[in-house]
Short mmCIF file of N, CA and C in Angstrom, two decimals:
data_model
loop_
_atom_site.label_atom_id
_atom_site.label_comp_id
_atom_site.label_asym_id
_atom_site.label_seq_id
_atom_site.Cartn_x
_atom_site.Cartn_y
_atom_site.Cartn_z
N UNK S 1 -7.69 -10.23 13.18
CA UNK S 1 -7.90 -10.97 11.97
C UNK S 1 -7.26 -10.21 10.80
N UNK S 2 -6.55 -10.91 9.96
CA UNK S 2 -5.90 -10.32 8.80
C UNK S 2 -6.94 -9.95 7.74
N UNK S 3 -6.58 -8.98 6.91
CA UNK S 3 -7.43 -8.58 5.78
C UNK S 3 -6.63 -8.76 4.51
N UNK S 4 -7.31 -9.18 3.43
CA UNK S 4 -6.61 -9.38 2.17
C UNK S 4 -7.45 -8.80 1.04
N UNK S 5 -6.75 -8.13 0.11
CA UNK S 5 -7.41 -7.45 -0.99
C UNK S 5 -6.70 -7.78 -2.30
N UNK S 6 -7.45 -7.78 -3.39
CA UNK S 6 -6.88 -7.95 -4.72
C UNK S 6 -7.03 -6.62 -5.45
N UNK S 7 -5.94 -6.18 -6.07
CA UNK S 7 -5.94 -4.95 -6.85
C UNK S 7 -5.46 -5.28 -8.26
N UNK S 8 -6.29 -5.01 -9.25
CA UNK S 8 -5.90 -5.22 -10.64
C UNK S 8 -5.20 -3.97 -11.14
N UNK S 9 -3.97 -4.13 -11.60
CA UNK S 9 -3.18 -3.02 -12.12
C UNK S 9 -3.57 -2.82 -13.58
N UNK S 10 -4.04 -1.60 -13.95
CA UNK S 10 -4.46 -1.36 -15.33
C UNK S 10 -3.32 -1.55 -16.34
N UNK S 11 -3.68 -2.03 -17.53
CA UNK S 11 -2.70 -2.21 -18.60
C UNK S 11 -2.06 -0.89 -19.02
N UNK S 12 -2.85 0.20 -19.00
CA UNK S 12 -2.39 1.49 -19.49
C UNK S 12 -1.90 2.42 -18.38
N UNK S 13 -1.49 1.87 -17.27
CA UNK S 13 -1.01 2.67 -16.14
C UNK S 13 0.29 3.37 -16.54
N UNK S 14 0.33 4.72 -16.48
CA UNK S 14 1.55 5.43 -16.85
C UNK S 14 2.74 5.03 -15.97
N UNK S 15 3.91 4.95 -16.56
CA UNK S 15 5.13 4.63 -15.82
C UNK S 15 5.34 5.66 -14.71
N UNK S 16 5.76 5.20 -13.55
CA UNK S 16 6.00 6.10 -12.42
C UNK S 16 4.79 6.30 -11.53
N UNK S 17 3.63 5.73 -11.91
CA UNK S 17 2.43 5.86 -11.09
C UNK S 17 2.54 4.96 -9.86
N UNK S 18 1.80 5.31 -8.81
CA UNK S 18 1.82 4.52 -7.58
C UNK S 18 0.39 4.23 -7.13
N UNK S 19 0.25 3.15 -6.38
CA UNK S 19 -1.00 2.81 -5.71
C UNK S 19 -0.89 3.36 -4.30
N UNK S 20 -1.78 4.27 -3.93
CA UNK S 20 -1.77 4.87 -2.58
C UNK S 20 -2.87 4.22 -1.76
N UNK S 21 -2.47 3.64 -0.63
CA UNK S 21 -3.41 2.97 0.26
C UNK S 21 -3.53 3.75 1.58
N UNK S 22 -4.76 3.94 1.99
CA UNK S 22 -5.07 4.47 3.32
C UNK S 22 -5.44 3.24 4.12
N UNK S 23 -4.67 2.95 5.14
CA UNK S 23 -4.80 1.64 5.79
C UNK S 23 -4.53 1.73 7.27
N UNK S 24 -4.86 0.65 7.96
CA UNK S 24 -4.54 0.50 9.38
C UNK S 24 -4.15 -0.95 9.61
N UNK S 25 -3.42 -1.18 10.65
CA UNK S 25 -2.93 -2.51 10.98
C UNK S 25 -1.52 -2.41 11.49
N UNK S 26 -0.85 -3.52 11.65
CA UNK S 26 0.54 -3.54 12.12
C UNK S 26 1.50 -3.53 10.94
N UNK S 27 1.28 -4.44 10.01
CA UNK S 27 2.17 -4.54 8.85
C UNK S 27 1.34 -4.86 7.62
N UNK S 28 1.76 -4.29 6.50
CA UNK S 28 1.12 -4.58 5.23
C UNK S 28 2.14 -5.21 4.29
N UNK S 29 1.67 -6.13 3.48
CA UNK S 29 2.54 -6.79 2.50
C UNK S 29 1.80 -6.86 1.17
N UNK S 30 2.51 -6.54 0.08
CA UNK S 30 1.93 -6.61 -1.25
C UNK S 30 2.68 -7.64 -2.06
N UNK S 31 1.93 -8.50 -2.73
CA UNK S 31 2.51 -9.60 -3.50
C UNK S 31 2.07 -9.52 -4.95
N UNK S 32 3.00 -9.78 -5.85
CA UNK S 32 2.70 -10.03 -7.25
C UNK S 32 2.88 -11.52 -7.44
N UNK S 33 1.79 -12.26 -7.53
CA UNK S 33 1.87 -13.72 -7.50
C UNK S 33 2.31 -14.15 -6.11
N UNK S 34 3.38 -14.93 -6.03
CA UNK S 34 3.93 -15.34 -4.73
C UNK S 34 5.13 -14.50 -4.31
N UNK S 35 5.45 -13.46 -5.09
CA UNK S 35 6.63 -12.64 -4.82
C UNK S 35 6.25 -11.38 -4.04
N UNK S 36 6.91 -11.17 -2.91
CA UNK S 36 6.71 -9.96 -2.13
C UNK S 36 7.30 -8.78 -2.90
N UNK S 37 6.47 -7.78 -3.22
CA UNK S 37 6.95 -6.63 -3.99
C UNK S 37 7.05 -5.36 -3.15
N UNK S 38 6.37 -5.33 -2.00
CA UNK S 38 6.44 -4.16 -1.10
C UNK S 38 5.92 -4.56 0.27
N UNK S 39 6.45 -3.91 1.30
CA UNK S 39 5.91 -4.09 2.64
C UNK S 39 6.03 -2.78 3.40
N UNK S 40 5.25 -2.66 4.47
CA UNK S 40 5.20 -1.40 5.21
C UNK S 40 4.76 -1.67 6.64
N UNK S 41 5.38 -0.98 7.60
CA UNK S 41 4.91 -1.00 8.99
C UNK S 41 4.02 0.22 9.19
N UNK S 42 3.00 0.07 10.02
CA UNK S 42 2.02 1.14 10.21
C UNK S 42 2.61 2.31 10.99
N UNK S 43 2.38 3.52 10.47
CA UNK S 43 2.83 4.74 11.13
C UNK S 43 1.71 5.78 11.18
N UNK S 44 0.55 5.44 10.64
CA UNK S 44 -0.54 6.40 10.57
C UNK S 44 -0.55 7.16 9.25
N UNK S 45 0.43 6.91 8.39
CA UNK S 45 0.53 7.58 7.08
C UNK S 45 0.06 6.67 5.97
N UNK S 46 -0.09 7.25 4.78
CA UNK S 46 -0.46 6.44 3.62
C UNK S 46 0.70 5.55 3.22
N UNK S 47 0.39 4.53 2.46
CA UNK S 47 1.39 3.59 1.94
C UNK S 47 1.36 3.68 0.43
N UNK S 48 2.43 4.18 -0.15
CA UNK S 48 2.55 4.28 -1.60
C UNK S 48 3.33 3.09 -2.12
N UNK S 49 2.75 2.38 -3.08
CA UNK S 49 3.40 1.22 -3.69
C UNK S 49 3.67 1.57 -5.15
N UNK S 50 4.93 1.54 -5.54
CA UNK S 50 5.31 1.87 -6.91
C UNK S 50 5.91 0.69 -7.64
N UNK S 51 6.36 0.94 -8.85
CA UNK S 51 6.97 -0.08 -9.71
C UNK S 51 6.07 -1.30 -9.87
N UNK S 52 4.84 -1.03 -10.25
CA UNK S 52 3.87 -2.11 -10.41
C UNK S 52 3.82 -2.58 -11.85
N UNK S 53 3.78 -3.88 -12.06
CA UNK S 53 3.71 -4.40 -13.44
C UNK S 53 2.31 -4.19 -14.02
N UNK S 54 2.22 -3.47 -15.13
CA UNK S 54 0.94 -3.19 -15.77
C UNK S 54 0.24 -4.48 -16.14
N UNK S 55 -1.06 -4.51 -15.92
CA UNK S 55 -1.87 -5.67 -16.27
C UNK S 55 -1.78 -6.83 -15.30
N UNK S 56 -1.09 -6.66 -14.21
CA UNK S 56 -0.93 -7.73 -13.22
C UNK S 56 -1.96 -7.59 -12.10
N UNK S 57 -2.10 -8.64 -11.33
CA UNK S 57 -2.94 -8.60 -10.13
C UNK S 57 -2.01 -8.49 -8.92
N UNK S 58 -2.36 -7.61 -8.03
CA UNK S 58 -1.59 -7.39 -6.81
C UNK S 58 -2.43 -7.88 -5.64
N UNK S 59 -1.82 -8.63 -4.73
CA UNK S 59 -2.51 -9.09 -3.52
C UNK S 59 -1.94 -8.32 -2.35
N UNK S 60 -2.80 -7.60 -1.63
CA UNK S 60 -2.39 -6.80 -0.47
C UNK S 60 -2.92 -7.48 0.78
N UNK S 61 -2.02 -7.81 1.69
CA UNK S 61 -2.39 -8.48 2.95
C UNK S 61 -1.99 -7.57 4.10
N UNK S 62 -2.94 -7.31 5.01
CA UNK S 62 -2.71 -6.43 6.17
C UNK S 62 -2.94 -7.24 7.43
N UNK S 63 -1.96 -7.19 8.33
CA UNK S 63 -2.04 -7.92 9.60
C UNK S 63 -2.26 -6.93 10.75
N UNK S 64 -3.11 -7.27 11.72
CA UNK S 64 -3.34 -6.38 12.86
C UNK S 64 -2.21 -6.48 13.88
N UNK S 65 -2.08 -5.46 14.70
CA UNK S 65 -1.13 -5.48 15.81
C UNK S 65 -1.67 -6.40 16.90
N UNK S 66 -0.85 -7.31 17.35
CA UNK S 66 -1.24 -8.23 18.43
C UNK S 66 -1.44 -7.43 19.71
N UNK S 67 -2.44 -7.78 20.48
CA UNK S 67 -2.79 -7.04 21.70
C UNK S 67 -1.64 -6.96 22.70
N UNK S 68 -0.79 -7.98 22.75
CA UNK S 68 0.31 -8.01 23.72
C UNK S 68 1.65 -7.60 23.12
N UNK S 69 1.63 -7.07 21.91
CA UNK S 69 2.88 -6.70 21.25
C UNK S 69 3.55 -5.56 22.00
N UNK S 70 4.82 -5.69 22.26
CA UNK S 70 5.57 -4.66 22.98
C UNK S 70 6.32 -3.75 22.02
N UNK S 71 5.59 -3.14 21.08
CA UNK S 71 6.22 -2.26 20.11
C UNK S 71 5.66 -0.85 20.25
N UNK S 72 6.46 0.12 19.83
CA UNK S 72 6.02 1.51 19.85
C UNK S 72 5.14 1.79 18.63
N UNK S 73 4.00 2.42 18.88
CA UNK S 73 3.12 2.87 17.81
C UNK S 73 2.89 4.35 18.04
N UNK S 74 3.01 5.20 17.00
CA UNK S 74 2.84 6.64 17.19
C UNK S 74 1.52 6.99 17.89
N UNK S 75 1.56 8.04 18.69
CA UNK S 75 0.38 8.49 19.42
C UNK S 75 -0.79 8.69 18.46
N UNK S 76 -1.96 8.27 18.82
CA UNK S 76 -3.13 8.40 17.98
C UNK S 76 -3.29 7.28 16.97
N UNK S 77 -2.25 6.47 16.81
CA UNK S 77 -2.31 5.38 15.83
C UNK S 77 -2.47 4.03 16.51
N UNK S 78 -2.38 3.99 17.82
CA UNK S 78 -2.39 2.73 18.55
C UNK S 78 -3.61 1.87 18.31
N UNK S 79 -4.81 2.43 18.44
CA UNK S 79 -6.03 1.65 18.21
C UNK S 79 -6.20 1.28 16.76
N UNK S 80 -5.81 2.19 15.86
CA UNK S 80 -5.92 1.90 14.43
C UNK S 80 -5.04 0.71 14.05
N UNK S 81 -3.90 0.57 14.70
CA UNK S 81 -2.98 -0.53 14.38
C UNK S 81 -3.57 -1.88 14.75
N UNK S 82 -4.54 -1.90 15.62
CA UNK S 82 -5.15 -3.17 16.05
C UNK S 82 -6.23 -3.65 15.07
N UNK S 83 -6.60 -2.80 14.12
CA UNK S 83 -7.60 -3.16 13.12
C UNK S 83 -6.94 -3.23 11.75
N UNK S 84 -6.97 -4.38 11.12
CA UNK S 84 -6.36 -4.57 9.80
C UNK S 84 -7.38 -4.25 8.72
N UNK S 85 -7.12 -3.15 7.98
CA UNK S 85 -8.06 -2.77 6.92
C UNK S 85 -7.42 -1.77 5.96
N UNK S 86 -7.86 -1.81 4.73
CA UNK S 86 -7.58 -0.75 3.77
C UNK S 86 -8.89 0.00 3.63
N UNK S 87 -8.89 1.28 3.97
CA UNK S 87 -10.13 2.05 3.96
C UNK S 87 -10.33 2.82 2.66
N UNK S 88 -9.23 3.03 1.92
CA UNK S 88 -9.33 3.75 0.64
C UNK S 88 -8.10 3.44 -0.18
N UNK S 89 -8.28 3.35 -1.48
CA UNK S 89 -7.15 3.14 -2.40
C UNK S 89 -7.34 4.06 -3.59
N UNK S 90 -6.22 4.59 -4.09
CA UNK S 90 -6.31 5.46 -5.26
C UNK S 90 -5.03 5.36 -6.07
N UNK S 91 -5.14 5.60 -7.36
CA UNK S 91 -3.98 5.64 -8.23
C UNK S 91 -3.46 7.07 -8.27
N UNK S 92 -2.18 7.25 -8.03
CA UNK S 92 -1.53 8.55 -8.19
C UNK S 92 -0.74 8.44 -9.48
N UNK S 93 -1.26 9.12 -10.51
CA UNK S 93 -0.71 8.97 -11.85
C UNK S 93 0.42 9.96 -12.10
N UNK S 94 1.40 9.48 -12.79
CA UNK S 94 2.56 10.30 -13.15
C UNK S 94 2.67 10.31 -14.66
N UNK S 95 2.73 11.49 -15.22
CA UNK S 95 2.91 11.62 -16.66
C UNK S 95 4.16 12.45 -16.92
N UNK S 96 4.89 12.04 -17.92
CA UNK S 96 6.12 12.74 -18.29
C UNK S 96 5.92 13.38 -19.65
N UNK S 97 6.30 14.66 -19.75
CA UNK S 97 6.21 15.36 -21.03
C UNK S 97 7.60 15.85 -21.40
N UNK S 98 7.94 15.71 -22.64
CA UNK S 98 9.23 16.16 -23.13
C UNK S 98 9.05 17.55 -23.74
N UNK S 99 9.91 18.48 -23.32
CA UNK S 99 9.90 19.84 -23.88
C UNK S 99 11.26 20.16 -24.45
N UNK S 100 11.26 21.00 -25.45
CA UNK S 100 12.50 21.41 -26.07
C UNK S 100 12.84 22.81 -25.62
N UNK S 101 14.07 23.01 -25.18
CA UNK S 101 14.50 24.35 -24.76
C UNK S 101 14.84 25.17 -26.01
N UNK S 102 14.58 26.48 -25.89
CA UNK S 102 15.05 27.38 -26.93
C UNK S 102 14.02 27.87 -27.79
#
């Protein structure tokens, strides 16, 4: 069964920040409205989504790996790929500071 989540992007999100998702499933897709803005195949690693429009709503859809799928999944990630879920989400903030040399 697929899982779907809504993430509200803060208005004051610093430029260059990313949404980091800890997830499982076969494939993840992120949409801004009806537009696909990012996708990812499961590898057992986090999924970082960048270039997010401030103040927008993001829809994240995760699909599970089909039981009969003949695809390679990294060792230790096989069972996790069969469960579609986001288990944790966090903002990784990026701030830029200008310094003067001399």
